[in-house]
């Protein structure tokens, strides 16, 4: 495969970007669909929710340079990222006008017993977040349409599984009381109207409910903007933008928005295990080692590394439980740097 022999010294940026864009476009859509499927709580139409990563200031994936606006798109990308470009050395959180490093979570996150509520915790990303939190000794409640997944992994028995509809807060709002933080992985694909409703309205409802119940921290899994035409998945990105704006309005200093690009890992699809890393891991290596690609005109926003689902989960859990974690947006490069 051509990607295996590309070097920063010999490649021609224009020809390279054209071929990489074709590969990344297909991989990004696959990653976004796989990550979001099953995470939406308000019913499903089409595939599940998108994948994410981010950089810059903000107002839930796909690549590390966002352009203007409050949010980014999923791996299918659209316009409207929350921040400026990212380089291979950039790290993750920007609050207001300046960047702040993502904390290592070594002190304050262990002060008191912690409990998080994961909205959409039965999906690809949500499951990884629940598993990571249980591994850290954090109590976890997961709200989703289907309840406990039908798998035999040990961590599943440690999670409190609640059936609920994201569009109906009465079915889950009481679960937020006393939580250290809420992580929302809610999202969906479908018609523009449906995507606005699930990616936007449902998440805004979760933000408002968390605020009303006195939850101190809120984490939203959003998506990186890959710079595709605005009409592509328009409802998806408009919904994400609206949800990001709600997070920053209600949680200006303790709200964290993650914007990954394509998210890779092993996704459970019924009794099958879909190895997304077969595509995502090689692309991650290539784009991490050729960071200049993300600065190419027009195509740069699409040429950022996919991120492991384990990295997204690690940063999400820390952001939801560590009170020293600054509010703002964590981009692709920040997730990769701080999520291991």
mmCIF file of C-alpha atoms in Angstrom:
data_model
loop_
_atom_site.group_PDB
_atom_site.id
_atom_site.type_symbol
_atom_site.label_atom_id
_atom_site.label_comp_id
_atom_site.label_asym_id
_atom_site.label_seq_id
_atom_site.Cartn_x
_atom_site.Cartn_y
_atom_site.Cartn_z
ATOM 1 C CA UNK A 1 0.000 0.000 0.000
ATOM 2 C CA UNK A 2 1.419 3.395 -0.942
ATOM 3 C CA UNK A 3 1.125 4.756 2.571
ATOM 4 C CA UNK A 4 3.809 2.386 3.832
ATOM 5 C CA UNK A 5 6.561 3.991 1.751
ATOM 6 C CA UNK A 6 5.692 7.667 2.034
ATOM 7 C CA UNK A 7 8.455 9.840 3.463
ATOM 8 C CA UNK A 8 8.299 13.509 4.378
ATOM 9 C CA UNK A 9 11.404 14.173 2.282
ATOM 10 C CA UNK A 10 10.326 12.598 -0.981
ATOM 11 C CA UNK A 11 6.573 12.975 -1.177
ATOM 12 C CA UNK A 12 4.947 15.586 -3.332
ATOM 13 C CA UNK A 13 2.340 17.287 -1.123
ATOM 14 C CA UNK A 14 -0.339 17.815 -3.761
ATOM 15 C CA UNK A 15 -0.278 14.289 -5.214
ATOM 16 C CA UNK A 16 0.037 12.815 -1.732
ATOM 17 C CA UNK A 17 -2.852 14.794 -0.350
ATOM 18 C CA UNK A 18 -5.136 13.718 -3.154
ATOM 19 C CA UNK A 19 -4.523 10.009 -2.589
ATOM 20 C CA UNK A 20 -4.593 10.298 1.192
ATOM 21 C CA UNK A 21 -7.864 12.214 1.092
ATOM 22 C CA UNK A 22 -9.525 9.370 -0.789
ATOM 23 C CA UNK A 23 -8.318 6.869 1.819
ATOM 24 C CA UNK A 24 -9.116 9.073 4.794
ATOM 25 C CA UNK A 25 -12.548 9.975 3.473
ATOM 26 C CA UNK A 26 -13.587 6.332 3.384
ATOM 27 C CA UNK A 27 -11.920 5.533 6.702
ATOM 28 C CA UNK A 28 -13.413 8.574 8.365
ATOM 29 C CA UNK A 29 -16.965 7.739 7.418
ATOM 30 C CA UNK A 30 -16.461 4.158 8.614
ATOM 31 C CA UNK A 31 -15.017 5.349 11.904
ATOM 32 C CA UNK A 32 -17.733 7.924 12.508
ATOM 33 C CA UNK A 33 -20.528 5.484 11.800
ATOM 34 C CA UNK A 34 -19.021 2.780 13.976
ATOM 35 C CA UNK A 35 -18.385 5.053 16.922
ATOM 36 C CA UNK A 36 -21.790 6.643 17.000
ATOM 37 C CA UNK A 37 -23.918 3.599 16.331
ATOM 38 C CA UNK A 38 -25.647 2.549 19.500
ATOM 39 C CA UNK A 39 -24.661 5.644 21.468
ATOM 40 C CA UNK A 40 -27.753 7.699 20.716
ATOM 41 C CA UNK A 41 -30.423 7.324 23.356
ATOM 42 C CA UNK A 42 -33.373 8.781 21.538
ATOM 43 C CA UNK A 43 -33.991 5.966 19.105
ATOM 44 C CA UNK A 44 -31.983 5.158 15.996
ATOM 45 C CA UNK A 45 -32.264 6.283 12.434
ATOM 46 C CA UNK A 46 -29.474 5.281 10.131
ATOM 47 C CA UNK A 47 -26.182 4.656 11.856
ATOM 48 C CA UNK A 48 -25.079 5.709 15.284
ATOM 49 C CA UNK A 49 -23.078 8.646 16.471
ATOM 50 C CA UNK A 50 -19.937 10.344 15.162
ATOM 51 C CA UNK A 51 -16.347 10.351 16.387
ATOM 52 C CA UNK A 52 -14.361 13.222 17.615
ATOM 53 C CA UNK A 53 -11.239 15.319 18.407
ATOM 54 C CA UNK A 54 -10.254 18.944 18.852
ATOM 55 C CA UNK A 55 -8.173 22.060 19.340
ATOM 56 C CA UNK A 56 -8.920 25.652 20.224
ATOM 57 C CA UNK A 57 -11.532 27.633 22.098
ATOM 58 C CA UNK A 58 -15.127 26.508 22.045
ATOM 59 C CA UNK A 59 -18.487 28.086 22.304
ATOM 60 C CA UNK A 60 -19.209 15.848 20.443
ATOM 61 C CA UNK A 61 -15.287 12.262 14.970
ATOM 62 C CA UNK A 62 -12.605 13.513 12.594
ATOM 63 C CA UNK A 63 -9.392 15.670 12.332
ATOM 64 C CA UNK A 64 -7.272 18.187 14.093
ATOM 65 C CA UNK A 65 -7.918 21.557 12.584
ATOM 66 C CA UNK A 66 -11.225 23.258 13.158
ATOM 67 C CA UNK A 67 -12.368 26.374 11.391
ATOM 68 C CA UNK A 68 -14.466 29.155 12.940
ATOM 69 C CA UNK A 69 -17.702 28.420 14.825
ATOM 70 C CA UNK A 70 -18.422 26.451 17.918
ATOM 71 C CA UNK A 71 -17.832 22.902 16.794
ATOM 72 C CA UNK A 72 -16.328 20.413 14.425
ATOM 73 C CA UNK A 73 -17.795 17.656 12.349
ATOM 74 C CA UNK A 74 -17.491 13.920 12.534
ATOM 75 C CA UNK A 75 -15.227 11.862 10.359
ATOM 76 C CA UNK A 76 -17.435 12.776 7.428
ATOM 77 C CA UNK A 77 -16.455 16.335 8.254
ATOM 78 C CA UNK A 78 -18.210 19.587 7.678
ATOM 79 C CA UNK A 79 -17.465 23.177 8.447
ATOM 80 C CA UNK A 80 -17.589 24.787 11.845
ATOM 81 C CA UNK A 81 -14.746 23.684 14.106
ATOM 82 C CA UNK A 82 -14.095 25.442 17.310
ATOM 83 C CA UNK A 83 -10.532 26.440 16.756
ATOM 84 C CA UNK A 84 -7.518 27.061 14.660
ATOM 85 C CA UNK A 85 -5.112 24.521 13.222
ATOM 86 C CA UNK A 86 -3.196 21.984 15.199
ATOM 87 C CA UNK A 87 0.392 20.878 14.760
ATOM 88 C CA UNK A 88 1.963 17.621 15.825
ATOM 89 C CA UNK A 89 3.211 19.335 18.949
ATOM 90 C CA UNK A 90 -0.034 21.027 19.956
ATOM 91 C CA UNK A 91 -1.681 19.813 23.116
ATOM 92 C CA UNK A 92 -5.186 19.852 23.835
ATOM 93 C CA UNK A 93 -7.103 22.402 25.822
ATOM 94 C CA UNK A 94 -7.748 26.014 25.061
ATOM 95 C CA UNK A 95 -9.641 28.195 27.484
ATOM 96 C CA UNK A 96 -10.716 31.604 26.331
ATOM 97 C CA UNK A 97 -7.773 33.191 24.578
ATOM 98 C CA UNK A 98 -4.948 30.916 25.667
ATOM 99 C CA UNK A 99 -3.966 27.290 25.731
ATOM 100 C CA UNK A 100 -3.504 25.321 28.916
ATOM 101 C CA UNK A 101 -1.872 21.895 29.143
ATOM 102 C CA UNK A 102 -4.063 18.916 29.935
ATOM 103 C CA UNK A 103 -3.299 17.908 33.535
ATOM 104 C CA UNK A 104 -1.906 14.494 34.309
ATOM 105 C CA UNK A 105 -4.697 13.677 36.750
ATOM 106 C CA UNK A 106 -2.239 12.415 39.362
ATOM 107 C CA UNK A 107 -3.535 14.341 42.350
ATOM 108 C CA UNK A 108 -6.931 16.007 42.559
ATOM 109 C CA UNK A 109 -8.813 13.293 40.683
ATOM 110 C CA UNK A 110 -8.225 10.956 43.664
ATOM 111 C CA UNK A 111 -9.440 13.250 46.440
ATOM 112 C CA UNK A 112 -12.961 11.946 46.978
ATOM 113 C CA UNK A 113 -15.128 9.050 45.830
ATOM 114 C CA UNK A 114 -16.238 9.740 42.301
ATOM 115 C CA UNK A 115 -19.246 8.746 40.239
ATOM 116 C CA UNK A 116 -19.899 9.542 36.600
ATOM 117 C CA UNK A 117 -22.937 9.117 34.394
ATOM 118 C CA UNK A 118 -22.227 8.125 30.788
ATOM 119 C CA UNK A 119 -25.011 8.968 28.368
ATOM 120 C CA UNK A 120 -24.879 6.474 25.514
ATOM 121 C CA UNK A 121 -22.573 4.158 27.440
ATOM 122 C CA UNK A 122 -23.433 1.047 25.424
ATOM 123 C CA UNK A 123 -21.867 2.263 22.165
ATOM 124 C CA UNK A 124 -18.313 1.968 20.872
ATOM 125 C CA UNK A 125 -16.945 5.076 22.604
ATOM 126 C CA UNK A 126 -19.320 4.948 25.577
ATOM 127 C CA UNK A 127 -18.338 1.382 26.441
ATOM 128 C CA UNK A 128 -14.659 2.325 26.393
ATOM 129 C CA UNK A 129 -15.362 5.231 28.737
ATOM 130 C CA UNK A 130 -17.270 3.003 31.174
ATOM 131 C CA UNK A 131 -14.493 0.393 31.094
ATOM 132 C CA UNK A 132 -11.786 3.007 31.697
ATOM 133 C CA UNK A 133 -13.655 4.569 34.617
ATOM 134 C CA UNK A 134 -14.277 1.194 36.286
ATOM 135 C CA UNK A 135 -10.572 0.459 35.937
ATOM 136 C CA UNK A 136 -9.834 3.667 37.872
ATOM 137 C CA UNK A 137 -12.159 2.703 40.703
ATOM 138 C CA UNK A 138 -14.849 5.201 39.708
ATOM 139 C CA UNK A 139 -18.532 4.375 40.093
ATOM 140 C CA UNK A 140 -20.312 4.395 36.732
ATOM 141 C CA UNK A 141 -23.943 4.626 35.681
ATOM 142 C CA UNK A 142 -24.693 4.218 31.980
ATOM 143 C CA UNK A 143 -27.904 5.500 30.430
ATOM 144 C CA UNK A 144 -28.833 4.045 27.044
ATOM 145 C CA UNK A 145 -31.772 2.618 25.133
ATOM 146 C CA UNK A 146 -30.852 -1.041 25.435
ATOM 147 C CA UNK A 147 -29.487 -1.314 28.972
ATOM 148 C CA UNK A 148 -26.734 -3.793 29.826
ATOM 149 C CA UNK A 149 -24.839 -5.166 26.828
ATOM 150 C CA UNK A 150 -25.040 -8.888 26.190
ATOM 151 C CA UNK A 151 -21.346 -9.610 26.653
ATOM 152 C CA UNK A 152 -19.364 -11.387 29.354
ATOM 153 C CA UNK A 153 -16.610 -8.824 29.996
ATOM 154 C CA UNK A 154 -15.930 -8.421 33.719
ATOM 155 C CA UNK A 155 -16.244 -4.615 33.831
ATOM 156 C CA UNK A 156 -19.838 -4.760 32.551
ATOM 157 C CA UNK A 157 -21.048 -6.191 35.867
ATOM 158 C CA UNK A 158 -19.566 -3.215 37.712
ATOM 159 C CA UNK A 159 -21.634 -0.632 35.803
ATOM 160 C CA UNK A 160 -25.156 0.410 36.776
ATOM 161 C CA UNK A 161 -27.110 0.117 33.522
ATOM 162 C CA UNK A 162 -30.200 2.290 33.106
ATOM 163 C CA UNK A 163 -32.589 2.114 30.184
ATOM 164 C CA UNK A 164 -33.505 5.611 29.094
ATOM 165 C CA UNK A 165 -34.348 7.889 26.193
ATOM 166 C CA UNK A 166 -32.120 10.944 25.816
ATOM 167 C CA UNK A 167 -35.110 12.918 24.572
ATOM 168 C CA UNK A 168 -37.066 12.066 27.738
ATOM 169 C CA UNK A 169 -35.147 13.356 30.776
ATOM 170 C CA UNK A 170 -37.749 11.959 33.151
ATOM 171 C CA UNK A 171 -36.392 8.480 32.406
ATOM 172 C CA UNK A 172 -32.872 9.272 33.643
ATOM 173 C CA UNK A 173 -32.554 12.751 35.196
ATOM 174 C CA UNK A 174 -32.595 11.440 38.752
ATOM 175 C CA UNK A 175 -29.452 9.421 37.988
ATOM 176 C CA UNK A 176 -27.463 12.644 37.618
ATOM 177 C CA UNK A 177 -27.931 13.704 41.222
ATOM 178 C CA UNK A 178 -24.689 13.449 43.160
ATOM 179 C CA UNK A 179 -22.556 12.661 40.089
ATOM 180 C CA UNK A 180 -19.039 14.086 39.857
ATOM 181 C CA UNK A 181 -19.428 14.502 36.113
ATOM 182 C CA UNK A 182 -21.482 13.565 33.086
ATOM 183 C CA UNK A 183 -20.055 12.328 29.782
ATOM 184 C CA UNK A 184 -22.355 12.470 26.765
ATOM 185 C CA UNK A 185 -21.668 10.191 23.813
ATOM 186 C CA UNK A 186 -25.141 10.712 22.360
ATOM 187 C CA UNK A 187 -25.294 10.987 18.585
ATOM 188 C CA UNK A 188 -26.853 9.563 15.459
ATOM 189 C CA UNK A 189 -26.912 9.567 11.678
ATOM 190 C CA UNK A 190 -30.023 9.804 9.531
ATOM 191 C CA UNK A 191 -32.007 12.644 8.006
ATOM 192 C CA UNK A 192 -30.861 16.198 8.706
ATOM 193 C CA UNK A 193 -33.852 16.725 10.956
ATOM 194 C CA UNK A 194 -33.112 13.578 12.936
ATOM 195 C CA UNK A 195 -29.427 14.391 13.305
ATOM 196 C CA UNK A 196 -30.198 17.902 14.551
ATOM 197 C CA UNK A 197 -32.617 16.432 17.056
ATOM 198 C CA UNK A 198 -30.280 13.761 18.467
ATOM 199 C CA UNK A 199 -26.879 15.445 18.097
ATOM 200 C CA UNK A 200 -28.279 18.812 19.115
ATOM 201 C CA UNK A 201 -31.570 18.810 21.042
ATOM 202 C CA UNK A 202 -30.960 15.576 22.965
ATOM 203 C CA UNK A 203 -27.503 16.661 24.100
ATOM 204 C CA UNK A 204 -28.714 20.134 25.021
ATOM 205 C CA UNK A 205 -31.355 18.461 27.188
ATOM 206 C CA UNK A 206 -28.634 16.432 28.921
ATOM 207 C CA UNK A 207 -26.552 19.570 29.534
ATOM 208 C CA UNK A 208 -29.509 21.413 31.039
ATOM 209 C CA UNK A 209 -30.507 18.443 33.209
ATOM 210 C CA UNK A 210 -26.952 18.064 34.517
ATOM 211 C CA UNK A 211 -26.823 21.739 35.412
ATOM 212 C CA UNK A 212 -30.189 21.571 37.178
ATOM 213 C CA UNK A 213 -29.035 18.568 39.221
ATOM 214 C CA UNK A 214 -25.876 20.361 40.342
ATOM 215 C CA UNK A 215 -23.362 18.238 38.409
ATOM 216 C CA UNK A 216 -20.034 20.080 38.519
ATOM 217 C CA UNK A 217 -18.386 18.815 35.316
ATOM 218 C CA UNK A 218 -19.619 17.986 31.829
ATOM 219 C CA UNK A 219 -17.793 16.247 28.968
ATOM 220 C CA UNK A 220 -19.158 16.156 25.435
ATOM 221 C CA UNK A 221 -17.790 13.820 22.770
ATOM 222 C CA UNK A 222 -17.988 15.937 19.647
ATOM 223 C CA UNK A 223 -16.144 15.737 16.316
ATOM 224 C CA UNK A 224 -13.285 17.256 14.359
ATOM 225 C CA UNK A 225 -14.067 19.301 11.263
ATOM 226 C CA UNK A 226 -12.511 17.760 8.154
ATOM 227 C CA UNK A 227 -13.395 20.704 5.961
ATOM 228 C CA UNK A 228 -15.908 19.055 3.637
ATOM 229 C CA UNK A 229 -18.716 21.105 2.047
ATOM 230 C CA UNK A 230 -21.190 22.380 4.613
ATOM 231 C CA UNK A 231 -24.108 20.485 3.067
ATOM 232 C CA UNK A 232 -22.466 17.112 3.786
ATOM 233 C CA UNK A 233 -24.080 15.709 6.940
ATOM 234 C CA UNK A 234 -25.381 19.206 7.574
ATOM 235 C CA UNK A 235 -27.780 18.228 10.352
ATOM 236 C CA UNK A 236 -25.072 16.226 12.091
ATOM 237 C CA UNK A 237 -22.712 19.158 12.405
ATOM 238 C CA UNK A 238 -25.386 21.710 13.133
ATOM 239 C CA UNK A 239 -26.522 19.535 16.008
ATOM 240 C CA UNK A 240 -22.987 19.176 17.314
ATOM 241 C CA UNK A 241 -22.436 22.935 17.102
ATOM 242 C CA UNK A 242 -25.581 23.641 19.068
ATOM 243 C CA UNK A 243 -24.630 21.099 21.740
ATOM 244 C CA UNK A 244 -21.109 22.500 22.054
ATOM 245 C CA UNK A 245 -22.512 25.985 22.488
ATOM 246 C CA UNK A 246 -24.807 24.718 25.254
ATOM 247 C CA UNK A 247 -21.891 23.054 27.078
ATOM 248 C CA UNK A 248 -19.834 26.230 27.018
ATOM 249 C CA UNK A 249 -22.806 28.367 28.072
ATOM 250 C CA UNK A 250 -23.674 26.225 31.104
ATOM 251 C CA UNK A 251 -20.165 24.980 31.939
ATOM 252 C CA UNK A 252 -17.780 27.764 30.843
ATOM 253 C CA UNK A 253 -14.897 26.617 33.065
ATOM 254 C CA UNK A 254 -15.720 22.963 33.769
ATOM 255 C CA UNK A 255 -17.129 21.851 30.427
ATOM 256 C CA UNK A 256 -14.787 19.867 28.194
ATOM 257 C CA UNK A 257 -15.396 19.119 24.514
ATOM 258 C CA UNK A 258 -13.408 16.320 22.877
ATOM 259 C CA UNK A 259 -13.017 16.461 19.119
ATOM 260 C CA UNK A 260 -11.360 13.316 17.814
ATOM 261 C CA UNK A 261 -11.000 12.412 14.185
ATOM 262 C CA UNK A 262 -11.723 8.856 13.132
ATOM 263 C CA UNK A 263 -11.749 6.723 16.270
ATOM 264 C CA UNK A 264 -10.299 3.235 15.966
ATOM 265 C CA UNK A 265 -10.313 0.143 18.111
ATOM 266 C CA UNK A 266 -12.314 -3.078 18.237
ATOM 267 C CA UNK A 267 -16.031 -2.461 17.965
ATOM 268 C CA UNK A 268 -18.575 -5.075 18.987
ATOM 269 C CA UNK A 269 -21.318 -5.518 16.390
ATOM 270 C CA UNK A 270 -23.660 -8.160 17.725
ATOM 271 C CA UNK A 271 -21.545 -11.284 18.088
ATOM 272 C CA UNK A 272 -18.881 -9.918 15.749
ATOM 273 C CA UNK A 273 -15.811 -7.839 16.572
ATOM 274 C CA UNK A 274 -15.012 -5.198 13.970
ATOM 275 C CA UNK A 275 -11.274 -4.367 13.972
ATOM 276 C CA UNK A 276 -11.333 -0.667 13.026
ATOM 277 C CA UNK A 277 -7.659 -0.425 13.967
ATOM 278 C CA UNK A 278 -6.729 -2.328 10.812
ATOM 279 C CA UNK A 279 -7.398 0.953 9.037
ATOM 280 C CA UNK A 280 -7.064 3.466 11.835
ATOM 281 C CA UNK A 281 -3.763 2.399 13.399
ATOM 282 C CA UNK A 282 -1.662 2.640 10.189
ATOM 283 C CA UNK A 283 -3.219 6.002 9.334
ATOM 284 C CA UNK A 284 -2.510 7.207 12.858
ATOM 285 C CA UNK A 285 1.177 6.346 12.468
ATOM 286 C CA UNK A 286 1.422 8.034 9.070
ATOM 287 C CA UNK A 287 -0.292 11.268 10.020
ATOM 288 C CA UNK A 288 1.413 11.553 13.421
ATOM 289 C CA UNK A 289 4.789 11.385 11.674
ATOM 290 C CA UNK A 290 3.808 13.785 8.892
ATOM 291 C CA UNK A 291 2.126 16.588 10.878
ATOM 292 C CA UNK A 292 2.769 19.147 8.129
ATOM 293 C CA UNK A 293 0.021 17.461 6.112
ATOM 294 C CA UNK A 294 -2.623 18.975 8.379
ATOM 295 C CA UNK A 295 -1.507 22.434 7.229
ATOM 296 C CA UNK A 296 -1.908 21.810 3.515
ATOM 297 C CA UNK A 297 -4.388 24.153 1.820
ATOM 298 C CA UNK A 298 -7.942 22.853 1.443
ATOM 299 C CA UNK A 299 -7.219 19.218 2.344
ATOM 300 C CA UNK A 300 -5.202 19.762 5.527
ATOM 301 C CA UNK A 301 -8.099 19.460 7.987
ATOM 302 C CA UNK A 302 -8.726 15.904 6.750
ATOM 303 C CA UNK A 303 -5.126 14.789 7.130
ATOM 304 C CA UNK A 304 -4.865 14.378 10.891
ATOM 305 C CA UNK A 305 -4.366 11.140 12.809
ATOM 306 C CA UNK A 306 -7.182 8.820 13.764
ATOM 307 C CA UNK A 307 -7.224 8.315 17.534
ATOM 308 C CA UNK A 308 -7.536 5.115 19.590
ATOM 309 C CA UNK A 309 -10.810 4.726 21.442
ATOM 310 C CA UNK A 310 -8.781 4.035 24.585
ATOM 311 C CA UNK A 311 -7.212 7.508 24.341
ATOM 312 C CA UNK A 312 -10.600 9.198 23.953
ATOM 313 C CA UNK A 313 -11.901 7.269 26.955
ATOM 314 C CA UNK A 314 -8.910 8.144 29.126
ATOM 315 C CA UNK A 315 -9.170 11.878 28.488
ATOM 316 C CA UNK A 316 -12.970 11.846 28.877
ATOM 317 C CA UNK A 317 -12.823 10.158 32.277
ATOM 318 C CA UNK A 318 -10.142 12.495 33.563
ATOM 319 C CA UNK A 319 -12.041 15.529 32.300
ATOM 320 C CA UNK A 320 -15.192 14.337 34.086
ATOM 321 C CA UNK A 321 -13.548 13.622 37.432
ATOM 322 C CA UNK A 322 -10.422 15.750 37.829
ATOM 323 C CA UNK A 323 -11.336 19.229 39.074
ATOM 324 C CA UNK A 324 -7.982 20.607 37.920
ATOM 325 C CA UNK A 325 -8.759 19.669 34.315
ATOM 326 C CA UNK A 326 -9.392 22.994 32.524
ATOM 327 C CA UNK A 327 -12.580 23.605 30.604
ATOM 328 C CA UNK A 328 -12.341 24.014 26.848
ATOM 329 C CA UNK A 329 -11.744 21.965 23.730
ATOM 330 C CA UNK A 330 -9.322 19.054 23.380
ATOM 331 C CA UNK A 331 -8.307 18.404 19.801
ATOM 332 C CA UNK A 332 -6.896 15.357 18.013
ATOM 333 C CA UNK A 333 -3.320 16.099 18.971
ATOM 334 C CA UNK A 334 -4.260 16.739 22.582
ATOM 335 C CA UNK A 335 -6.159 13.443 22.783
ATOM 336 C CA UNK A 336 -3.184 11.550 21.354
ATOM 337 C CA UNK A 337 -0.713 13.247 23.687
ATOM 338 C CA UNK A 338 -2.704 13.047 26.903
ATOM 339 C CA UNK A 339 -4.758 9.912 26.355
ATOM 340 C CA UNK A 340 -2.081 7.298 26.885
#
